[in-house]
Coordinates of C-alpha atoms and ligand atoms in Angstrom, one line a residue:
X1 CA 172.8 9.8 -35.6
X2 CA 173.9 6.9 -33.4
X3 CA 172.4 3.5 -34.4
X4 CA 169.8 2.1 -32.0
X5 CA 172.2 -0.8 -31.5
X6 CA 175.3 0.5 -29.7
X7 CA 177.9 0.6 -32.5
X8 CA 180.5 -1.5 -30.9
X9 CA 180.4 -4.0 -33.8
X10 CA 180.8 -3.5 -37.5
X11 CA 178.6 -6.3 -38.8
X12 CA 178.5 -7.4 -42.4
X13 CA 175.4 -6.2 -44.2
X14 CA 173.9 -9.7 -44.2
X15 CA 171.4 -11.4 -41.9
X16 CA 170.5 -15.0 -41.6
X17 CA 167.0 -16.4 -41.3
X18 CA 167.7 -20.0 -40.4
X19 CA 170.4 -22.6 -40.1
X20 CA 170.6 -26.3 -40.7
X21 CA 173.6 -28.3 -39.9
X22 CA 176.8 -26.7 -41.3
X23 CA 174.8 -24.2 -43.4
X24 CA 173.2 -20.8 -42.8
X25 CA 170.5 -19.3 -45.1
X26 CA 169.7 -15.7 -45.7
X27 CA 166.2 -14.3 -46.3
X28 CA 166.7 -14.9 -50.1
X29 CA 167.4 -18.5 -49.4
X30 CA 171.1 -18.1 -50.3
X31 CA 173.2 -20.8 -48.6
X32 CA 176.5 -20.2 -46.8
X33 CA 178.9 -22.8 -45.5
X34 CA 179.4 -21.8 -41.9
X35 CA 183.0 -22.1 -40.9
X36 CA 182.6 -19.3 -38.4
X37 CA 180.1 -21.1 -36.1
X38 CA 179.2 -17.8 -34.4
X39 CA 182.9 -17.7 -33.3
X40 CA 183.2 -21.3 -32.3
X41 CA 179.8 -21.4 -30.5
X42 CA 177.6 -23.5 -32.8
X43 CA 179.7 -26.6 -32.1
X44 CA 177.0 -29.0 -33.2
X45 CA 175.9 -26.8 -36.1
X46 CA 172.5 -25.2 -36.5
X47 CA 169.2 -26.6 -35.4
X48 CA 170.7 -29.9 -34.2
X49 CA 167.6 -32.1 -33.7
X50 CA 168.6 -33.3 -30.3
X51 CA 169.3 -29.7 -29.0
X52 CA 166.1 -28.4 -30.5
X53 CA 164.1 -31.2 -28.9
X54 CA 165.7 -30.8 -25.4
X55 CA 165.3 -27.0 -25.6
X56 CA 161.6 -27.2 -26.5
X57 CA 160.9 -29.8 -23.9
X58 CA 162.6 -27.8 -21.2
X59 CA 160.9 -24.6 -22.4
X60 CA 157.5 -26.1 -21.6
X61 CA 158.6 -27.1 -18.1
X62 CA 160.8 -24.6 -16.3
X63 CA 163.2 -21.8 -17.5
X64 CA 164.6 -20.2 -14.5
X65 CA 164.4 -20.3 -10.7
X66 CA 167.8 -18.9 -9.8
X67 CA 170.3 -20.7 -7.5
X68 CA 167.9 -20.2 -4.6
X69 CA 166.9 -23.9 -5.1
X70 CA 168.7 -27.0 -6.3
X71 CA 168.8 -27.4 -10.0
X72 CA 169.1 -31.1 -10.8
X73 CA 170.3 -30.6 -14.4
X74 CA 173.0 -28.2 -13.1
X75 CA 174.2 -30.8 -10.6
X76 CA 174.2 -33.5 -13.3
X77 CA 176.1 -31.3 -15.7
X78 CA 178.7 -30.4 -13.0
X79 CA 179.1 -34.1 -12.1
X80 CA 179.6 -35.0 -15.7
X81 CA 182.2 -32.3 -16.3
X82 CA 184.0 -33.4 -13.1
X83 CA 183.9 -37.0 -14.3
X84 CA 185.3 -36.1 -17.7
X85 CA 188.0 -33.7 -16.6
X86 CA 190.7 -32.7 -14.0
X87 CA 188.0 -30.8 -12.0
X88 CA 186.3 -31.4 -8.7
X89 CA 183.8 -28.5 -8.8
X90 CA 182.2 -26.3 -11.4
X91 CA 180.6 -22.8 -11.3
X92 CA 178.2 -22.0 -14.1
X93 CA 177.7 -18.5 -15.6
X94 CA 176.6 -17.1 -19.0
X95 CA 179.7 -16.1 -20.9
X96 CA 183.4 -16.6 -21.4
X97 CA 184.4 -13.4 -19.6
X98 CA 182.3 -14.4 -16.6
X99 CA 184.0 -17.8 -16.5
X100 CA 187.4 -16.1 -16.5
X101 CA 186.3 -13.6 -13.9
X102 CA 185.2 -16.4 -11.6
X103 CA 188.7 -18.0 -12.0
X104 CA 190.4 -14.7 -11.3
X105 CA 188.5 -14.3 -8.1
X106 CA 189.1 -17.9 -7.1
X107 CA 192.9 -17.5 -7.6
X108 CA 193.0 -14.5 -5.3
X109 CA 190.7 -16.0 -2.8
X110 CA 192.8 -19.2 -2.7
X111 CA 195.9 -17.3 -1.5
X112 CA 193.8 -15.2 0.8
X113 CA 192.5 -18.3 2.5
X114 CA 196.0 -19.8 2.7
X115 CA 197.5 -16.9 4.6
X116 CA 199.0 -15.1 1.6
X117 CA 196.5 -12.3 0.9
X118 CA 199.3 -10.3 -0.7
X119 CA 199.3 -12.7 -3.6
X120 CA 196.9 -11.4 -6.1
X121 CA 198.8 -10.8 -9.3
X122 CA 198.1 -12.9 -12.4
X123 CA 200.8 -13.6 -14.9
X124 CA 200.2 -14.4 -18.6
X125 CA 201.4 -14.2 -22.1
X126 CA 201.2 -11.2 -24.5
X127 CA 198.5 -11.5 -27.1
X128 CA 196.1 -13.1 -24.7
X129 CA 192.3 -12.6 -24.9
X130 CA 190.1 -13.2 -21.9
X131 CA 186.9 -11.1 -22.6
X132 CA 185.7 -7.5 -22.5
X133 CA 184.9 -6.8 -18.8
X134 CA 187.2 -4.5 -16.9
X135 CA 189.0 -7.3 -15.2
X136 CA 189.3 -9.5 -18.3
X137 CA 190.6 -6.6 -20.6
X138 CA 193.3 -6.1 -17.9
X139 CA 194.0 -9.8 -17.9
X140 CA 194.4 -9.8 -21.7
X141 CA 196.6 -6.7 -21.5
X142 CA 196.0 -5.6 -25.0
X143 CA 196.3 -1.8 -25.5
X144 CA 193.5 -1.7 -28.1
X145 CA 191.0 -3.2 -25.6
X146 CA 192.2 -1.0 -22.7
X147 CA 192.3 2.3 -24.4
X148 CA 190.0 5.0 -22.9
X149 CA 188.6 2.9 -20.1
X150 CA 190.7 4.5 -17.3
X151 CA 193.5 2.9 -15.3
X152 CA 193.5 -0.8 -16.1
X153 CA 192.6 -3.0 -13.1
X154 CA 195.7 -3.7 -11.1
X155 CA 197.2 -7.1 -10.8
X156 CA 198.1 -8.4 -14.3
X157 CA 201.6 -9.0 -15.7
X158 CA 202.5 -10.1 -19.2
X159 CA 205.6 -11.6 -20.8
X160 CA 206.3 -12.5 -24.4
X161 CA 204.4 -15.5 -25.8
X162 CA 205.9 -18.8 -24.8
X163 CA 208.9 -17.2 -23.1
X164 CA 209.1 -19.4 -20.0
X165 CA 212.3 -17.8 -18.8
X166 CA 210.7 -14.3 -18.9
X167 CA 207.7 -15.7 -17.2
X168 CA 209.8 -17.3 -14.4
X169 CA 211.7 -14.0 -14.0
X170 CA 208.4 -12.1 -13.7
X171 CA 207.2 -14.1 -10.7
X172 CA 207.3 -12.1 -7.5
X173 CA 206.0 -12.4 -3.9
X174 CA 202.6 -11.0 -5.1
X175 CA 202.1 -13.5 -7.9
X176 CA 199.0 -15.7 -7.4
X177 CA 198.5 -17.6 -10.7
X178 CA 199.5 -18.2 -14.3
X179 CA 196.7 -17.6 -16.8
X180 CA 197.1 -18.7 -20.4
X181 CA 195.0 -19.9 -23.3
X182 CA 196.5 -23.3 -24.4
X183 CA 195.7 -22.2 -27.9
X184 CA 195.4 -18.4 -28.3
X185 CA 192.3 -17.8 -30.5
X186 CA 191.7 -14.1 -31.0
X187 CA 195.4 -13.6 -31.6
X188 CA 195.5 -15.8 -34.6
X189 CA 195.5 -19.5 -33.5
X190 CA 198.7 -19.7 -31.7
X191 CA 199.2 -22.9 -29.7
X192 CA 201.5 -23.1 -26.7
X193 CA 203.9 -26.1 -27.3
X194 CA 203.1 -29.1 -25.2
X195 CA 206.5 -28.9 -23.4
X196 CA 205.9 -25.3 -22.5
X197 CA 202.5 -26.2 -21.0
X198 CA 204.4 -28.8 -19.0
X199 CA 206.9 -26.2 -17.9
X200 CA 204.1 -23.9 -16.8
X201 CA 202.7 -26.6 -14.6
X202 CA 206.1 -27.2 -13.1
X203 CA 206.7 -23.5 -12.6
X204 CA 203.3 -23.1 -10.9
X205 CA 204.1 -25.9 -8.5
X206 CA 207.6 -24.7 -7.8
X207 CA 206.4 -21.2 -6.8
X208 CA 203.1 -22.2 -5.2
X209 CA 201.0 -20.6 -7.9
X210 CA 197.7 -21.8 -9.4
X211 CA 197.7 -22.7 -13.0
X212 CA 194.6 -21.3 -14.8
X213 CA 193.8 -22.2 -18.4
X214 CA 191.3 -20.2 -20.5
X215 CA 189.7 -22.7 -22.8
X216 CA 186.7 -20.6 -23.6
X217 CA 187.5 -21.0 -27.3
X218 CA 189.8 -24.1 -27.5
X219 CA 187.8 -26.2 -25.0
X220 CA 184.7 -28.4 -25.4
X221 CA 186.0 -30.7 -28.1
X222 CA 187.3 -28.0 -30.5
X223 CA 190.8 -29.4 -30.7
X224 CA 189.7 -33.1 -30.8
X225 CA 190.0 -33.6 -27.0
X226 CA 187.4 -32.4 -24.6
X227 CA 189.9 -29.9 -23.4
X228 CA 193.0 -28.7 -25.4
X229 CA 195.4 -29.1 -22.4
X230 CA 194.8 -32.9 -22.5
X231 CA 197.1 -33.0 -25.6
X232 CA 200.0 -32.0 -23.4
X233 CA 199.2 -34.3 -20.5
X234 CA 199.1 -31.5 -18.0
X235 CA 196.2 -30.4 -15.8
X236 CA 195.4 -26.9 -14.6
X237 CA 194.0 -26.0 -11.2
X238 CA 191.3 -23.7 -12.8
X239 CA 189.8 -23.7 -16.2
X240 CA 187.3 -21.3 -17.9
X241 CA 185.2 -22.5 -20.8
X242 CA 182.1 -21.2 -22.6
X243 CA 181.6 -20.8 -26.4
X244 CA 180.9 -24.3 -27.6
X245 CA 179.6 -25.4 -24.2
X246 CA 176.0 -24.4 -24.9
X247 CA 176.0 -25.0 -28.6
X248 CA 174.5 -21.5 -29.1
X249 CA 172.8 -21.1 -25.7
X250 CA 174.8 -18.6 -23.7
X251 CA 176.7 -20.6 -21.0
X252 CA 180.0 -20.3 -19.3
X253 CA 181.7 -22.5 -16.8
X254 CA 184.6 -22.3 -14.4
X255 CA 186.0 -25.6 -13.5
X256 CA 188.5 -26.1 -10.6
X257 CA 190.2 -28.8 -8.5
X258 CA 189.3 -29.0 -4.9
X259 CA 192.4 -27.2 -3.7
X260 CA 191.7 -24.1 -5.9
X261 CA 188.0 -24.1 -5.2
X262 CA 188.0 -24.7 -1.5
X263 CA 187.8 -21.0 -0.5
X264 CA 184.7 -20.3 -2.6
X265 CA 182.3 -20.6 0.2
X266 CA 178.6 -19.6 0.1
X267 CA 178.2 -15.9 -0.7
X268 CA 181.7 -15.5 -2.2
X269 CA 180.4 -15.5 -5.8
X270 CA 177.2 -15.8 -7.7
X271 CA 175.2 -15.3 -10.9
X272 CA 171.4 -14.8 -11.2
X273 CA 171.2 -16.6 -14.5
X274 CA 174.1 -18.9 -14.2
X275 CA 173.2 -22.6 -14.6
X276 CA 169.5 -22.1 -15.0
X277 CA 167.3 -25.1 -15.9
X278 CA 167.0 -24.0 -19.6
X279 CA 170.7 -23.5 -20.0
X280 CA 171.6 -26.8 -18.2
X281 CA 169.1 -28.9 -20.2
X282 CA 170.9 -27.7 -23.4
X283 CA 174.4 -28.0 -22.0
X284 CA 173.7 -31.6 -20.9
X285 CA 172.5 -32.4 -24.4
X286 CA 175.6 -30.8 -26.0
X287 CA 177.8 -32.9 -23.6
X288 CA 175.8 -36.1 -24.6
X289 CA 177.0 -35.6 -28.2
X290 CA 180.6 -34.5 -27.4
X291 CA 181.0 -37.6 -25.2
X292 CA 179.4 -40.1 -27.6
X293 CA 181.8 -42.9 -28.6
X294 CA 183.9 -41.7 -31.6
X295 CA 182.8 -38.1 -31.6
X296 CA 186.1 -36.6 -30.6
X297 CA 187.9 -39.0 -32.9
X298 CA 185.7 -37.6 -35.7
X299 CA 186.8 -34.1 -34.8
X300 CA 190.4 -35.1 -34.9
X301 CA 189.9 -36.8 -38.3
X302 CA 188.1 -33.8 -39.7
X303 CA 190.8 -31.5 -38.3
X304 CA 193.5 -33.5 -40.0
X305 CA 191.6 -33.6 -43.3
X306 CA 190.9 -29.9 -43.3
X307 CA 194.5 -29.1 -42.5
X308 CA 195.8 -31.3 -45.3
X309 CA 193.5 -29.7 -47.9
X310 CA 194.1 -26.2 -46.7
X311 CA 197.9 -26.8 -46.9
X312 CA 197.5 -27.6 -50.6
X313 CA 195.5 -24.5 -51.2
X314 CA 198.0 -22.4 -49.3
X315 CA 201.0 -23.9 -51.1
X316 CA 199.3 -23.0 -54.4
X317 CA 198.8 -19.4 -53.4
X318 CA 202.0 -18.3 -51.6
X319 CA 201.4 -14.6 -52.2
X320 CA 197.9 -14.9 -50.5
X321 CA 198.5 -17.3 -47.6
X322 CA 201.8 -18.3 -46.0
X323 CA 200.9 -20.7 -43.3
X324 CA 198.2 -23.0 -41.9
X325 CA 198.0 -23.1 -38.1
X326 CA 195.8 -25.7 -36.6
X327 CA 194.7 -27.5 -33.5
X328 CA 191.9 -29.8 -34.4
X329 CA 189.0 -27.8 -35.9
X330 CA 190.6 -24.5 -34.8
X331 CA 192.4 -23.3 -37.9
X332 CA 194.2 -20.1 -38.9
X333 CA 195.4 -19.1 -42.3
X334 CA 198.2 -16.5 -42.1
X335 CA 197.4 -14.0 -44.8
X336 CA 199.4 -11.6 -46.9
X337 CA 196.7 -9.2 -48.0
X338 CA 194.5 -7.8 -45.2
X339 CA 192.6 -10.8 -43.6
X340 CA 189.4 -8.7 -43.4
X341 CA 189.3 -8.4 -47.2
X342 CA 189.8 -12.1 -47.6
X343 CA 187.0 -12.8 -45.0
X344 CA 184.7 -10.6 -47.0
X345 CA 185.6 -12.2 -50.3
X346 CA 185.1 -15.6 -48.9
X347 CA 181.7 -14.5 -47.5
X348 CA 180.7 -13.3 -51.0
X349 CA 181.6 -16.7 -52.3
X350 CA 179.4 -18.4 -49.6
X351 CA 182.1 -19.4 -47.0
X352 CA 181.9 -17.9 -43.6
X353 CA 185.2 -17.4 -41.6
X354 CA 186.4 -15.0 -38.9
X355 CA 189.2 -12.5 -39.0
X356 CA 191.7 -12.9 -36.1
X357 CA 194.8 -11.0 -34.9
X358 CA 198.2 -11.4 -36.6
X359 CA 196.4 -11.1 -40.0
X360 CA 194.9 -14.5 -39.8
X361 CA 191.7 -15.9 -41.5
X362 CA 190.2 -18.1 -38.8
X363 CA 188.1 -21.2 -39.4
X364 CA 186.1 -22.6 -36.5
X365 CA 183.6 -25.0 -38.3
X366 CA 181.0 -26.9 -36.4
X367 CA 182.5 -30.1 -35.0
X368 CA 180.0 -32.1 -37.0
X369 CA 181.5 -31.3 -40.4
X370 CA 182.1 -34.2 -42.9
X371 CA 184.6 -34.7 -45.7
X372 CA 182.2 -33.1 -48.2
X373 CA 182.3 -29.8 -46.2
X374 CA 186.1 -29.9 -46.0
X375 CA 186.2 -30.3 -49.8
X376 CA 183.6 -27.5 -50.3
X377 CA 185.5 -25.1 -48.0
X378 CA 188.9 -25.9 -49.7
X379 CA 187.6 -25.3 -53.2
X380 CA 185.9 -22.0 -52.2
X381 CA 189.1 -20.9 -50.5
X382 CA 191.1 -22.0 -53.6
X383 CA 188.8 -20.0 -55.8
X384 CA 189.2 -16.8 -53.7
X385 CA 193.0 -17.3 -53.4
X386 CA 193.3 -17.6 -57.2
X387 CA 191.2 -14.5 -57.7
X388 CA 193.3 -12.5 -55.2
X389 CA 196.6 -13.8 -56.5
Ligands
PLP401 C1 185.6 -15.5 -26.6 C2 186.7 -15.6 -25.5 C3 186.5 -15.0 -24.2 C4 185.3 -14.2 -23.9 O1 184.1 -14.8 -24.0 P1 182.7 -14.0 -24.0 O2 181.7 -15.0 -24.0 O3 182.7 -13.1 -25.2 O4 182.7 -13.2 -22.8 C5 187.4 -15.3 -23.3 N1 188.5 -16.0 -23.6 C6 188.7 -16.6 -24.8 C7 189.9 -17.4 -25.0 C8 187.8 -16.4 -25.8 O5 188.1 -16.9 -27.0

């Protein structure tokens, strides 16, 4: 008999009752070090006092009114994102896929408004992940996500990862934009080199394309800058973000510069829930913390510390792990045995991680971790690595 919950997931037989900071607790009170963060969502850990307070205060005032009226906290959040980034304008939605979807529509609409409606195709790298809607599985282009869902939505082309020559060769008269994740997450923490991001910007400019970054996973401080592309000193025209943005409240955002956004006139796009007062109160509170003096420097420091410790563990267990891939607190351990087995063993030891593509054990700890959590994770990992070896 089919489970009452549509069986699209295969969850571990484990449920949590509460969370506090970097730890989760099951009903028996057993403690887990959460280096999964709900797939990079719980950026400020669990039950962050400031987020709890803001959510409770807003819950007693106003949850939702739709975008029929002005939403002051939405305006404030947009203004702050604009001030802190390349962007001039922001659309709020409720998930990563929706944020990407907005950007895809924007890229097409831009060319339509600029007298080139034939330009609608989006070019990206193989191994991409942009979400699970019909448009975003086509944008990702992965066979395992497309299978059985009919003809993939038209308008997406893919070239091998980081192959800029192949990308340039694939640009045609119908190409509208280049869409990439500056750090591929689901495919196993694969960062695009800074010089290649710069070449993507130059290529987009040369051919009149928009440059669209999917920072749903690598954005919002995850790599130690507010957005991952800042490390390369390039700016996109469009950017999708979500995961960490709401600290656990479902929020997505599509940021754009004025040129890219100009054609998105009233009625061209929308979301009933997007940017509602409850979500925006929380998002502003998340941003308060991310933008606090020294916070991103802390993320960088913890990223370096974690990388250094994990490299020691990996070096000591070469038949279990072969490589540490990292971008701030976005970490991948390339595994020899099946990564899912390792994730399960780690969970049994009390360390939560996430399996990723390319047989990688992924760590996306809350950005608030301290040295002690780095040590704890490294020693749990070392124990499991020794067991498996
Ligand atoms: C998770 C993710 C998405 C999809 O986000 P949802 O909130 O699951 O729709 C899109 N792009 C990237 C890079 C992601 O990591």
